[in-house]
XYZ file of C-alpha atoms in Angstrom:
663
model
C 123.964 111.453 61.366
C 121.735 114.294 62.650
C 121.245 114.487 66.400
C 118.603 116.320 68.418
C 118.535 117.285 72.091
C 115.010 116.716 73.382
C 113.468 117.951 76.631
C 110.834 115.675 78.231
C 109.488 116.510 81.696
C 112.706 118.055 82.976
C 114.949 115.356 81.415
C 117.305 116.115 78.525
C 117.843 113.316 76.029
C 120.198 113.090 73.045
C 118.282 111.422 70.174
C 120.257 110.395 67.051
C 118.347 110.079 63.777
C 119.560 107.632 61.127
C 116.802 108.315 58.605
C 116.392 111.875 57.298
C 112.785 111.154 56.278
C 111.732 110.510 59.870
C 108.972 112.834 61.044
C 108.519 115.144 64.013
C 106.032 112.559 65.369
C 108.770 109.895 65.249
C 111.151 112.188 67.179
C 108.522 112.838 69.854
C 107.750 109.133 70.252
C 111.432 108.173 70.323
C 112.110 110.810 72.995
C 109.155 109.587 75.096
C 110.357 105.950 74.655
C 113.839 106.881 75.931
C 112.298 108.862 78.789
C 110.131 105.865 79.830
C 113.138 103.519 79.605
C 115.008 105.645 82.174
C 112.106 105.619 84.668
C 111.431 102.699 87.069
C 107.650 103.124 86.569
C 107.901 103.926 82.838
C 107.040 107.523 83.740
C 103.499 106.422 84.601
C 102.669 105.160 81.080
C 101.805 101.662 79.825
C 103.072 102.266 76.299
C 104.451 104.983 74.031
C 101.332 104.752 71.861
C 99.039 106.057 74.609
C 101.104 109.217 75.187
C 99.660 112.338 73.560
C 102.116 115.173 73.088
C 103.052 118.154 70.998
C 106.539 119.220 69.924
C 108.011 122.717 69.774
C 111.374 124.236 69.027
C 113.199 125.594 72.069
C 114.339 128.593 70.031
C 111.294 130.831 69.713
C 108.860 128.175 71.049
C 107.437 127.504 67.564
C 105.066 124.500 67.433
C 106.055 121.777 64.950
C 103.707 119.815 62.693
C 103.875 116.090 63.512
C 103.816 115.156 59.827
C 106.796 117.310 58.762
C 110.067 115.512 58.148
C 112.949 116.350 60.464
C 115.218 117.490 57.632
C 112.621 120.117 56.680
C 111.502 121.188 60.163
C 114.758 121.180 62.159
C 118.442 121.924 61.834
C 121.048 119.398 62.912
C 121.768 119.503 66.658
C 118.626 121.510 67.354
C 116.933 121.610 70.768
C 113.261 120.678 70.940
C 110.734 120.206 73.716
C 108.126 117.421 73.922
C 105.180 118.638 76.010
C 102.912 115.830 77.218
C 99.223 116.712 77.196
C 97.626 117.026 80.633
C 100.888 117.640 82.466
C 100.700 120.195 85.248
C 104.163 121.719 85.450
C 105.753 121.559 88.879
C 106.736 124.931 90.395
C 110.441 124.114 90.004
C 110.115 123.313 86.292
C 112.437 125.482 84.220
C 110.741 126.490 80.964
C 112.777 126.240 77.799
C 112.933 130.020 77.504
C 113.315 132.883 79.995
C 110.806 135.714 80.335
C 110.314 137.888 77.265
C 111.156 135.097 74.823
C 110.158 137.275 71.864
C 113.206 139.450 72.569
C 115.664 136.579 72.492
C 114.413 134.951 69.317
C 115.698 138.085 67.576
C 119.247 137.550 68.857
C 121.887 137.946 66.167
C 125.462 136.852 66.771
C 127.597 140.018 66.992
C 130.367 140.635 64.484
C 132.224 143.316 66.456
C 134.687 142.683 69.276
C 135.470 144.667 72.378
C 138.969 144.306 73.879
C 139.091 143.851 77.641
C 142.123 144.623 79.790
C 140.543 144.953 83.237
C 141.143 148.696 83.413
C 139.062 150.582 80.849
C 135.531 149.137 80.762
C 132.678 151.679 80.968
C 129.155 151.185 82.319
C 127.798 151.712 78.807
C 130.215 149.094 77.391
C 128.994 146.526 79.906
C 125.317 147.207 79.195
C 126.041 146.824 75.455
C 127.874 143.552 76.136
C 124.747 142.450 78.003
C 122.621 143.277 74.971
C 124.793 141.001 72.869
C 126.308 143.752 70.709
C 129.924 142.569 71.060
C 132.104 139.508 71.437
C 135.159 139.675 73.716
C 138.901 139.483 73.113
C 141.745 140.115 75.565
C 144.448 142.680 74.915
C 147.992 141.237 74.583
C 148.984 143.104 77.773
C 146.156 141.428 79.694
C 147.166 137.999 78.400
C 150.746 138.575 79.584
C 149.566 139.572 83.077
C 147.274 136.524 83.310
C 150.151 134.212 82.355
C 152.481 135.803 84.897
C 150.020 135.511 87.807
C 149.293 131.870 86.935
C 153.005 131.085 87.203
C 152.895 132.255 90.831
C 150.075 129.773 91.555
C 151.932 126.925 89.839
C 155.033 127.572 91.954
C 152.929 127.620 95.176
C 151.451 124.218 94.280
C 154.797 122.754 93.236
C 156.504 123.979 96.422
C 153.551 122.733 98.515
C 153.207 126.057 100.306
C 150.151 126.581 102.544
C 148.105 129.368 100.909
C 144.434 130.189 101.518
C 142.057 128.838 98.888
C 144.829 127.192 96.883
C 146.092 124.499 99.233
C 143.596 125.056 102.090
C 139.842 124.986 102.582
C 137.675 128.105 102.554
C 136.197 130.452 105.165
C 136.176 128.666 108.520
C 138.185 125.821 106.915
C 141.136 128.085 106.088
C 143.379 126.132 108.472
C 142.592 122.782 106.844
C 145.440 121.855 104.475
C 144.422 119.878 101.373
C 146.813 117.305 99.776
C 147.998 118.067 96.236
C 146.167 115.053 94.827
C 142.837 116.612 95.842
C 143.396 120.265 94.805
C 141.331 119.869 91.622
C 138.479 118.208 93.555
C 138.685 121.051 96.093
C 137.862 123.610 93.386
C 134.976 121.588 91.905
C 133.528 121.005 95.386
C 133.756 124.739 96.055
C 131.720 125.583 92.953
C 129.115 122.865 93.569
C 128.570 123.612 97.253
C 128.434 127.374 96.756
C 125.812 127.033 93.970
C 123.048 127.436 96.547
C 121.062 130.391 95.176
C 117.265 130.573 94.933
C 114.705 132.588 93.002
C 114.166 133.346 89.343
C 117.174 133.075 87.026
C 118.764 136.246 85.717
C 117.498 137.155 82.248
C 120.034 136.584 79.428
C 121.123 140.257 79.276
C 122.007 140.254 82.967
C 123.728 136.849 82.816
C 125.772 138.119 79.876
C 126.738 141.273 81.810
C 127.759 139.207 84.847
C 129.892 136.879 82.721
C 131.508 139.761 80.806
C 132.335 141.608 84.025
C 133.904 138.521 85.575
C 136.069 138.174 82.445
C 137.126 141.830 82.807
C 138.215 141.261 86.416
C 140.124 138.089 85.519
C 141.826 140.023 82.683
C 143.498 142.279 85.260
C 145.858 139.421 86.083
C 145.511 139.278 89.877
C 143.261 136.198 90.110
C 145.684 133.407 89.229
C 143.462 131.820 86.575
C 145.250 130.150 83.653
C 145.037 131.791 80.238
C 143.691 128.518 78.807
C 140.739 128.515 81.243
C 140.058 132.232 80.734
C 139.932 131.672 76.962
C 137.344 128.920 77.551
C 135.233 131.351 79.604
C 135.473 133.901 76.778
C 134.465 131.279 74.192
C 131.339 130.503 76.248
C 130.510 134.221 76.377
C 131.069 134.662 72.639
C 128.727 131.728 71.933
C 126.146 133.251 74.332
C 126.156 130.112 76.509
C 124.731 131.528 79.719
C 124.487 129.510 82.954
C 121.369 129.400 85.118
C 121.985 132.022 87.827
C 119.294 132.462 90.529
C 119.009 136.124 91.486
C 118.869 135.570 95.268
C 121.489 134.228 97.658
C 124.324 136.755 97.861
C 125.113 138.749 100.998
C 127.648 140.823 99.063
C 130.768 139.655 100.977
C 132.809 137.504 100.496
C 131.784 138.778 97.107
C 128.718 137.445 95.289
C 129.570 133.823 95.988
C 126.264 132.093 95.185
C 125.493 133.805 91.837
C 129.090 133.546 90.624
C 129.201 129.865 91.661
C 126.127 129.174 89.522
C 127.946 130.992 86.710
C 131.009 128.747 87.184
C 128.837 125.628 87.561
C 127.509 126.018 84.024
C 131.017 126.570 82.679
C 132.191 123.256 84.150
C 129.258 121.562 82.368
C 126.905 121.111 85.326
C 123.497 122.596 86.097
C 121.403 124.375 83.481
C 122.485 126.721 80.731
C 120.704 128.846 78.122
C 121.680 129.921 74.640
C 119.587 131.417 71.836
C 120.095 128.144 69.977
C 119.110 125.774 72.778
C 116.832 127.517 75.247
C 117.314 126.041 78.736
C 119.059 122.677 78.719
C 121.661 120.761 80.679
C 124.893 122.760 80.487
C 126.895 119.876 78.970
C 124.465 119.658 76.021
C 124.457 123.420 75.426
C 128.281 123.603 75.415
C 128.423 120.559 73.147
C 125.941 122.110 70.719
C 128.283 125.089 70.362
C 131.399 122.944 69.924
C 132.708 123.772 73.415
C 134.096 121.579 76.196
C 133.368 122.016 79.911
C 136.159 123.716 81.855
C 138.419 121.472 83.958
C 139.358 123.509 87.013
C 143.006 123.697 88.074
C 144.162 124.773 91.568
C 142.745 128.222 92.620
C 140.561 128.482 89.466
C 137.214 127.759 91.136
C 137.953 130.489 93.660
C 139.107 132.799 90.847
C 135.736 132.420 89.116
C 133.469 133.012 92.131
C 135.111 135.643 94.335
C 134.100 139.276 93.750
C 131.343 141.889 93.567
C 130.311 141.277 89.951
C 126.604 140.546 90.575
C 126.107 143.794 92.512
C 128.189 145.778 90.072
C 126.871 144.402 86.770
C 123.290 145.057 87.882
C 124.575 148.422 89.142
C 125.819 149.277 85.644
C 122.370 148.653 84.204
C 120.830 150.724 87.012
C 123.179 153.672 86.393
C 122.633 153.654 82.618
C 118.843 153.408 82.912
C 118.810 156.062 85.635
C 120.825 158.429 83.403
C 118.400 157.900 80.515
C 115.217 158.470 82.524
C 116.657 161.462 84.405
C 117.383 163.281 81.123
C 113.912 162.563 79.829
C 112.209 163.559 83.081
C 113.260 167.155 82.326
C 111.529 167.010 78.930
C 108.338 165.441 80.329
C 108.197 168.010 83.143
C 108.728 170.886 80.680
C 105.774 169.631 78.630
C 103.607 169.453 81.765
C 104.638 173.004 82.702
C 103.465 174.222 79.280
C 100.123 172.419 79.597
C 99.573 173.855 83.099
C 100.507 177.327 81.798
C 103.504 177.699 84.062
C 106.287 180.264 83.870
C 109.904 179.904 82.774
C 110.880 182.689 85.144
C 112.041 180.269 87.865
C 114.693 178.939 85.474
C 116.511 182.268 85.100
C 120.288 181.854 84.891
C 120.998 184.310 87.693
C 118.871 182.392 90.201
C 120.804 179.176 89.626
C 124.185 180.901 89.552
C 123.547 181.720 93.218
C 123.300 178.023 94.086
C 125.696 176.505 91.559
C 125.117 172.774 91.907
C 126.006 171.203 88.557
C 122.833 169.157 88.194
C 120.583 172.073 89.137
C 122.252 174.384 86.613
C 121.979 171.786 83.836
C 118.285 171.051 84.483
C 117.427 174.772 84.515
C 119.333 175.109 81.247
C 117.379 172.254 79.668
C 114.090 173.847 80.698
C 115.153 177.131 79.109
C 116.322 175.384 75.944
C 112.914 173.698 75.575
C 110.673 176.568 76.716
C 112.401 179.780 75.577
C 109.573 181.547 73.723
C 111.919 183.997 72.010
C 113.863 181.072 70.553
C 110.952 178.666 69.894
C 107.704 180.727 69.835
C 105.023 179.086 71.983
C 101.415 180.082 71.365
C 100.440 178.466 74.661
C 102.972 180.617 76.566
C 101.839 183.739 74.698
C 98.183 183.066 75.607
C 98.852 183.676 79.318
C 101.734 186.149 79.218
C 99.767 188.770 81.159
C 97.779 186.570 83.546
C 97.538 187.480 87.228
C 99.265 184.417 88.703
C 102.572 185.174 90.388
C 104.428 181.860 90.679
C 103.975 178.130 90.212
C 103.678 175.197 92.620
C 106.900 173.586 93.736
C 106.423 170.563 91.460
C 106.915 172.929 88.492
C 109.049 175.697 89.933
C 111.541 173.491 91.793
C 112.307 170.967 89.032
C 115.936 172.195 88.692
C 116.506 171.715 92.416
C 114.772 168.303 92.646
C 115.774 166.824 89.272
C 119.198 168.427 89.666
C 120.255 166.485 92.732
C 119.123 163.275 90.994
C 121.583 164.043 88.179
C 124.357 164.703 90.674
C 123.508 161.479 92.547
C 123.730 159.473 89.318
C 127.104 161.069 88.478
C 128.413 160.220 91.972
C 127.214 156.606 91.776
C 128.482 156.170 88.213
C 131.966 157.183 89.375
C 131.948 154.510 92.109
C 130.527 151.813 89.810
C 133.053 152.633 87.057
C 135.906 152.249 89.549
C 134.396 148.986 90.798
C 134.013 147.345 87.357
C 137.721 147.920 86.737
C 138.858 146.685 90.161
C 140.336 143.371 91.262
C 137.941 141.977 93.872
C 139.389 138.492 94.474
C 140.865 136.912 97.549
C 143.654 136.085 97.828
C 145.260 138.473 95.341
C 148.125 137.164 93.236
C 151.029 139.606 92.865
C 153.370 138.538 90.093
C 155.973 141.256 90.874
C 156.241 140.040 94.489
C 155.796 136.358 93.595
C 153.279 135.968 96.404
C 149.580 135.983 97.263
C 148.035 138.262 99.884
C 144.666 137.815 101.585
C 142.592 140.973 101.879
C 139.029 142.197 101.657
C 138.477 143.646 98.177
C 135.530 141.281 97.744
C 133.501 143.291 100.270
C 130.573 144.893 98.428
C 130.081 147.922 100.668
C 131.118 150.455 97.998
C 128.633 149.441 95.286
C 125.984 148.504 97.890
C 125.998 151.934 99.546
C 126.154 153.678 96.157
C 123.172 151.744 94.772
C 121.092 152.380 97.891
C 121.839 156.072 97.367
C 120.918 155.764 93.680
C 117.511 154.267 94.534
C 116.782 157.070 97.013
C 117.876 159.726 94.516
C 116.099 158.447 91.400
C 112.862 157.728 93.280
C 112.329 161.469 93.633
C 111.758 161.764 89.875
C 108.655 159.593 90.311
C 107.566 161.293 93.540
C 107.499 164.745 91.927
C 106.091 163.371 88.644
C 103.108 161.817 90.450
C 102.304 165.235 91.959
C 102.407 166.794 88.474
C 100.044 164.056 87.209
C 97.670 165.027 90.040
C 97.814 168.662 88.896
C 97.060 167.636 85.302
C 94.060 165.501 86.350
C 92.595 167.851 88.990
C 90.408 170.510 87.286
C 90.758 172.917 90.212
C 94.528 172.982 89.617
C 94.785 172.514 85.844
C 92.000 174.630 84.254
C 91.488 171.502 82.102
C 88.582 169.011 82.083
C 88.579 166.609 85.074
C 90.850 163.603 84.443
C 91.651 164.994 80.987
C 88.545 163.672 79.246
C 85.349 165.092 77.757
C 81.985 163.882 79.050
C 83.400 163.222 82.511
C 81.262 160.765 84.439
C 80.439 158.773 81.346
C 84.220 158.644 80.844
C 86.801 158.294 83.655
C 89.835 159.314 81.583
C 93.129 159.332 83.487
C 91.597 158.715 86.936
C 93.132 155.253 87.443
C 96.296 155.949 85.458
C 97.028 158.445 88.232
C 96.275 155.719 90.817
C 98.778 153.439 89.085
C 101.442 156.138 89.342
C 100.588 156.671 93.029
C 100.859 152.925 93.746
C 104.307 152.713 92.129
C 105.536 155.733 94.095
C 104.291 154.104 97.297
C 106.103 150.839 96.465
C 109.266 152.831 95.853
C 109.078 154.386 99.301
C 109.407 150.911 100.837
C 112.091 149.870 98.344
C 114.175 152.958 99.152
C 114.969 151.681 102.640
C 118.695 150.981 102.256
C 119.673 147.317 102.321
C 123.315 148.103 103.108
C 122.453 149.246 106.643
C 121.834 145.571 107.423
C 124.446 142.892 108.093
C 124.249 139.292 109.281
C 127.284 137.297 110.375
C 127.958 134.306 108.076
C 130.495 131.496 107.622
C 130.795 130.693 111.342
C 131.615 134.363 112.114
C 134.562 134.426 109.695
C 132.532 136.682 107.426
C 130.990 138.690 110.242
C 130.112 141.901 108.416
C 128.482 141.835 104.977
C 127.087 144.457 102.551
C 123.753 142.957 101.395
C 124.639 144.581 98.061
C 122.812 142.060 95.845
C 119.470 143.268 97.168
C 120.661 146.895 96.932
C 121.272 146.378 93.195
C 118.064 144.464 92.497
C 115.819 146.930 94.266
C 117.574 149.933 92.704
C 116.615 148.453 89.331
C 113.040 147.921 90.538
C 112.835 151.550 91.716
C 114.131 152.788 88.344
C 111.621 150.604 86.496
C 108.812 152.184 88.542
C 110.160 155.674 87.815
C 110.096 154.920 84.075
C 106.455 153.808 84.332
C 105.344 156.860 86.346
C 106.978 159.241 83.866
C 105.259 157.352 81.027
C 101.899 158.140 82.659
C 102.869 161.810 83.042
C 104.002 162.039 79.412
C 100.737 160.488 78.239
C 98.708 162.851 80.445
C 100.650 165.954 79.345
C 100.073 165.106 75.660
C 96.375 164.614 76.399
C 96.327 168.017 78.120
C 97.617 169.647 74.927
C 94.498 168.396 73.099
C 92.402 170.801 75.210
C 94.658 173.765 74.384
C 94.490 173.308 70.613
C 94.724 174.999 68.171
C 97.485 176.657 70.241
C 100.924 175.122 69.751
C 103.775 174.726 72.201
C 107.492 175.176 71.402
C 109.061 173.368 68.434
C 110.994 170.735 70.470
C 107.965 169.941 72.643
C 105.731 169.655 69.558
C 108.243 167.091 68.258
C 107.879 165.149 71.525
C 104.078 165.382 71.223
C 104.289 164.066 67.630
C 106.448 161.129 68.773
C 103.878 160.136 71.414
C 101.023 160.535 68.929
C 102.862 158.220 66.523
C 102.116 155.367 68.955
C 99.080 156.562 70.979
C 96.068 158.388 69.579
C 94.258 161.136 71.555
C 91.840 160.065 74.298
C 88.401 161.027 72.944
C 86.479 158.518 75.091
C 87.401 155.688 77.453
C 89.305 152.702 76.053
C 91.729 150.016 77.245
C 94.521 152.153 78.733
C 97.317 149.738 79.696
C 98.619 149.361 76.093
C 98.846 153.175 75.794
C 100.958 153.385 78.961
C 103.216 150.570 77.740
C 103.641 152.152 74.279
C 104.601 155.468 75.915
C 106.904 153.669 78.352
C 108.795 152.201 75.388
C 109.434 155.735 74.102
C 111.308 156.424 77.354
C 113.382 153.236 77.387
C 114.000 152.570 73.675
C 117.272 154.281 72.858
C 116.630 154.297 69.096
C 113.300 156.157 69.191
C 113.248 157.871 72.569
C 111.903 161.172 73.772
C 115.517 162.225 74.396
C 116.552 161.481 70.803
C 113.814 163.823 69.552
C 114.568 166.712 71.924
C 118.355 166.532 72.277
C 119.224 168.261 68.947
C 117.239 171.338 70.058
C 118.864 171.341 73.509
C 122.370 171.123 72.028
C 121.665 173.750 69.353
C 120.477 176.104 72.090
C 123.634 175.314 74.068
C 125.875 176.207 71.145
C 124.041 179.471 70.539
C 123.865 180.615 74.166
C 127.119 179.468 75.757
C 130.333 181.463 75.096
C 133.031 179.528 73.259
C 135.478 180.399 76.038
C 133.608 177.978 78.340
C 133.720 174.588 76.634
C 131.350 171.845 77.774
C 132.843 168.580 78.923
C 130.912 165.730 77.298
C 131.185 163.632 80.450
C 130.291 166.245 83.039
C 127.188 168.286 83.619
C 127.273 171.720 82.121
C 128.341 174.466 84.479
C 127.889 177.023 81.757
C 124.421 178.400 81.061
C 122.697 181.003 79.001
C 121.020 184.171 80.179
C 117.271 183.671 80.204
C 115.275 186.125 78.104
C 111.796 184.597 78.080
C 109.581 185.620 81.009
C 105.971 184.908 80.148
C 103.335 185.757 82.810
C 103.879 186.224 86.562
C 104.596 189.914 87.172
C 107.345 190.996 89.592
C 104.857 192.706 91.899
C 103.106 190.810 94.667
C 105.737 188.032 94.762
C 104.987 185.614 97.592
C 106.322 182.340 98.862
C 104.029 179.332 99.242
C 104.372 177.480 102.490
């Protein structure tokens, strides 16, 4: 007999259907009837017949025709939503889909597996797990370690030893011993009481990353979870059953207790859960729809699921990967702007940067040379001003290697800390199989990732700060030698006037967001947890800063391509023409004013879409230049910034005489 899970005004109802010819209208009425039956006041209705409603699938939010039969319109065990006409949704109503539903309706169950052992996960792996590209399996070595640590817990319980979090309460209640008959209840109570977060739920990608990272930590074998329970957690991940996890509520020590408790709450079949099949529904229904059973927590297992820095660190992985991507592309965007503003490549000479050999600075200068070298890629724009009387450029052009360079080095520093953190055991107490004992410590403290992500926000922000100044130079006719705001018939048309304002507003927001959260601490848990990291906010605002940086660079890229229109028929270098062509494949030139927001968004996607990004277009030229200009005796490490560089040969305009320094 087919069965449907129907959502009516926040209630989830299981509706069996005996007759396959029943219609969508019948299902809606039956769901409303069951809803009214459960309400003392019949839900405010006199009869089912007076209720007007429409029905939609939870997956993809497609509206259903009332006259279609259920066997045609729906699959067995499908989740649907009955929306009653005239309802005003309460602010705490959880819609059936998270933000950006169009992205999730495209979800395809992955066929590939990634093996986790707790020691070798990379930031890129975790982001890909978040995107739903892999399912998870444990390595045999990890399974053996998990089994061994669980045996230690079993012996503690059997011997009735007093051990924190296993046979005692938590935090201030650490001295309260719990009888063996209540150890299971202790763990369930822990998860329920600690599920006290607020705010919007994490989007599916971030929930998936959080769940995958927790699995990786448990796979290390120092948490004391049973292999049976860990396999159940992995099955939930592989089915993309993702608990409702509010983004606010962690102080980042003792770990990310509130978010991880919400994660565990869904796994034990309580609270809300989301899957591509169900949308948001009660966790027990979502697990059931995927053939899964709620987890029954054994001693220590609730604590094993909720103790650690995985919220800070999983969001930190996304921040590091997005920061790396936008930092690479910022060099390309800035090089295009330099061409449009008729700047010089002289400031990128190898010998200058050899005298201040920071790795990031040297690599950025190299990228500029690889994109702008007129001897290698002839540039008609560069040739047109080879003998002009200007001596040197403004800092926003000339100092890109120094400013962009330290951003690259910051990202590398933070990535190192985050990579260590995602492969660390951050529980308390730790279970040591070799010593047959548990030891209480402080690995749950989030200070490492919190400080690193505050630093990341400060570093990456500078890409937007310097980009906004370059946008100003492009739009200001007294600085650009181009039409005001990059448009003909100025006055009648405003061109890029307000696009520049948008960039300025985002840079200003970033300045407030760059105040480090990890300099704050508030004592919690009756002064047991008297110094905390505030790392959850550090991670969330680092992501917000990076998002703003991506948007500002999208505006600069759009403006630089518009600037090229006024220099035609002259052409820039081959790689930069390829970048121009990519932008023009999604945004046409700005001949007169039109709705601009879609143009900015289309350009933004070219910076964040890994399959058709600005970096993908330019990278082959950068790497070809590297191979041709770097001696074979100095190999490039694929994971480190290049210390090797080529000798610059292209010096268009700016004579050596009359050199001056702008102050």
